XYZ file of C-alpha atoms in Angstrom:
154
model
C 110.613 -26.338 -41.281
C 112.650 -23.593 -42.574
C 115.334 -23.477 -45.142
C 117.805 -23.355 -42.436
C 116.387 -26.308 -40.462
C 113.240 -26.892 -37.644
C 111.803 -23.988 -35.966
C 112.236 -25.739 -32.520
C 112.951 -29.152 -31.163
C 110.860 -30.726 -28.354
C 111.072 -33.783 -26.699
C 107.503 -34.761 -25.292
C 107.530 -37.281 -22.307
C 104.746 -39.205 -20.634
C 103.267 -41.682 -17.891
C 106.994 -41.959 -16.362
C 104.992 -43.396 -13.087
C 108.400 -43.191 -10.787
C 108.801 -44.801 -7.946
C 111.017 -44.549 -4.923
C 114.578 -45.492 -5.388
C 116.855 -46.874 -2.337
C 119.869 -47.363 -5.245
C 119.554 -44.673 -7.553
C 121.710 -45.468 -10.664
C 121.833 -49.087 -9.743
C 120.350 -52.561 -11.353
C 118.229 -51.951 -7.802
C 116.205 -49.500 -9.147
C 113.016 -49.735 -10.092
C 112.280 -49.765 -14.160
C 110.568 -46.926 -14.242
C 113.093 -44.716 -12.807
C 116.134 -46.743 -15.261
C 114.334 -45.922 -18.046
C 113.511 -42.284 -17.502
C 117.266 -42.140 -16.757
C 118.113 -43.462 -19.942
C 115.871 -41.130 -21.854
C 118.047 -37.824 -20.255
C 121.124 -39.398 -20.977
C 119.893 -39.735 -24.595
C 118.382 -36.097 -24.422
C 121.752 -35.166 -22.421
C 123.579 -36.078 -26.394
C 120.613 -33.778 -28.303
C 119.151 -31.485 -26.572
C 115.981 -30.219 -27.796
C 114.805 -26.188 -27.033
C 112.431 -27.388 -24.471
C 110.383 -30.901 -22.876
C 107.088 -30.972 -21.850
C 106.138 -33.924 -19.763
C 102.340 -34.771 -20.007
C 101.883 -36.313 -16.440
C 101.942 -39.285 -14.122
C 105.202 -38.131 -12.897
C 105.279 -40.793 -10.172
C 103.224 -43.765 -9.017
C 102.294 -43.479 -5.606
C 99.238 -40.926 -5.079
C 100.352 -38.059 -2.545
C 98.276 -39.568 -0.274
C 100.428 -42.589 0.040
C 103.874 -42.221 2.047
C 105.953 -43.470 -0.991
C 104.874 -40.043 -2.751
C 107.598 -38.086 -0.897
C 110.237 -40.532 -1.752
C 108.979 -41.159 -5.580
C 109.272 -37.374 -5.853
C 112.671 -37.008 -4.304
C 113.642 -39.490 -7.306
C 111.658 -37.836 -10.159
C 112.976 -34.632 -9.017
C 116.877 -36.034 -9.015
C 116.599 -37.522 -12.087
C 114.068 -34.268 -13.932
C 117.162 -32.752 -12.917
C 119.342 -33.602 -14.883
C 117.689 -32.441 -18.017
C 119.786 -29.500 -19.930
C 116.939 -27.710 -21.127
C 113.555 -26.134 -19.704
C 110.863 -28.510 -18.622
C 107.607 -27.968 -18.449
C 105.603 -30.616 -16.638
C 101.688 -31.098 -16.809
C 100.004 -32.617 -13.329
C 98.352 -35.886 -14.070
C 95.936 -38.022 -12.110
C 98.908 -39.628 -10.678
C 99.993 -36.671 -9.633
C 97.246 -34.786 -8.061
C 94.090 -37.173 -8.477
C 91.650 -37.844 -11.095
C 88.060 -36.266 -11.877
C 85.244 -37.089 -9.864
C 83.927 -39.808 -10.818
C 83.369 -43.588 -9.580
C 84.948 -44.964 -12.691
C 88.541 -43.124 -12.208
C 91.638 -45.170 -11.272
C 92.596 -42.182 -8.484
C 91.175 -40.538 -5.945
C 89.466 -37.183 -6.699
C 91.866 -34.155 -6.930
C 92.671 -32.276 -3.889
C 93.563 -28.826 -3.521
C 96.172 -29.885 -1.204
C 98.208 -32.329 -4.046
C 97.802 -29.734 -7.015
C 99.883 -27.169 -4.109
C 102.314 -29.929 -3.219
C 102.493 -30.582 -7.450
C 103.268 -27.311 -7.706
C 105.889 -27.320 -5.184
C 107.810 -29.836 -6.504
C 107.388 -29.517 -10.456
C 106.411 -25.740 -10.900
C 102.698 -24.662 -11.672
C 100.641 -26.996 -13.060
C 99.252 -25.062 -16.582
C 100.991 -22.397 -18.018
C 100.493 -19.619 -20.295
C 102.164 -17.724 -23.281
C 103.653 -14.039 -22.604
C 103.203 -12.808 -26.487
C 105.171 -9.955 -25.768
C 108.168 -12.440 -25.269
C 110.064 -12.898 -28.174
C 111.100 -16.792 -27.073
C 107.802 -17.383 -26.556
C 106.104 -16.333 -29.145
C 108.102 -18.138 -31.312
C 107.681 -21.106 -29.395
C 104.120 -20.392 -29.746
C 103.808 -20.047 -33.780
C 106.061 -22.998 -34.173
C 103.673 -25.309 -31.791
C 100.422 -23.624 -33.120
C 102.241 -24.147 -36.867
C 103.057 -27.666 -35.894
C 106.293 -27.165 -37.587
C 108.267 -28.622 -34.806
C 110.775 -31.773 -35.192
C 109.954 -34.111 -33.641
C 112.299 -36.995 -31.355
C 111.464 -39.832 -30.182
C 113.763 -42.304 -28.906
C 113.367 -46.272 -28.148
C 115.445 -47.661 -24.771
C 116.421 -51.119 -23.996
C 115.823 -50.307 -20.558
């Protein structure tokens, strides 16, 4: 913190496992996708500088047909957030490790490129000679950042 106030503001979001949505905005829709919702609204009020979202984006593996629909959703409602996003591929999202104890199926170069796609690339790195960034960059490395986190009833 500063005299003046926090460096930055983040909002950090996680495991949001969305689904596909025949009634967006309705009762019909599935949990996952209400309560994401009712995070940006709540984010909509505040806004921090940026979000990150750590992965598991949506459920359904892009292997599975739902994965088309569950991103259409994620992508609608991702939308609607009034600052930059910066979203981190999970195993959900492009497959796990190899191994035979992992949930998902192994990655595949094809789901990182559809990932990428539809959320932007998949790591990212710092441009030093950016002023934005590098602030962004002392105030993460500083962990001097406020933090927000918010409980739903949804």
């Amino acid at each position: 913190m500063t005299e003046a106030g926090p460096i930055c503001r983040f909002a950090v979001i996680a495991d949001t496992h969305l689904e596909p949505d025949p009634a967006p905005g309705t009762p019909d829709s599935p949990r996952s996708n209400r309560r994401l919702a009712a995070i940006v609204d709540d984010l909509r009020t505040d806004p921090p500088d940026f979000v990150i979202h750590l992965g598991d984006v949506v459920h359904p593996l892009p292997a599975v047909p739902a994965y088309a629909p569950a991103v259409e959703a994620a992508r609608a409602i991702l939308a609607r957030i009034p600052c930059p996003l910066f979203i981190c591929p999970g195993n959900h999202d492009i497959g796990d490790k190899p191994h035979d104890l992992m949930p998902a199926a192994t990655v595949q170069t094809d789901w990182q490129e559809r990932f990428e796609t539809n959320f932007g690339p998949g790591h990212r790195s710092v441009d030093q000679a950016s002023p934005s960034r590098s602030a962004m960059a002392r105030a993460i490395s500083r962990t001097r950042c406020a933090w927000s986190i918010g409980h739903t009833s949804t």
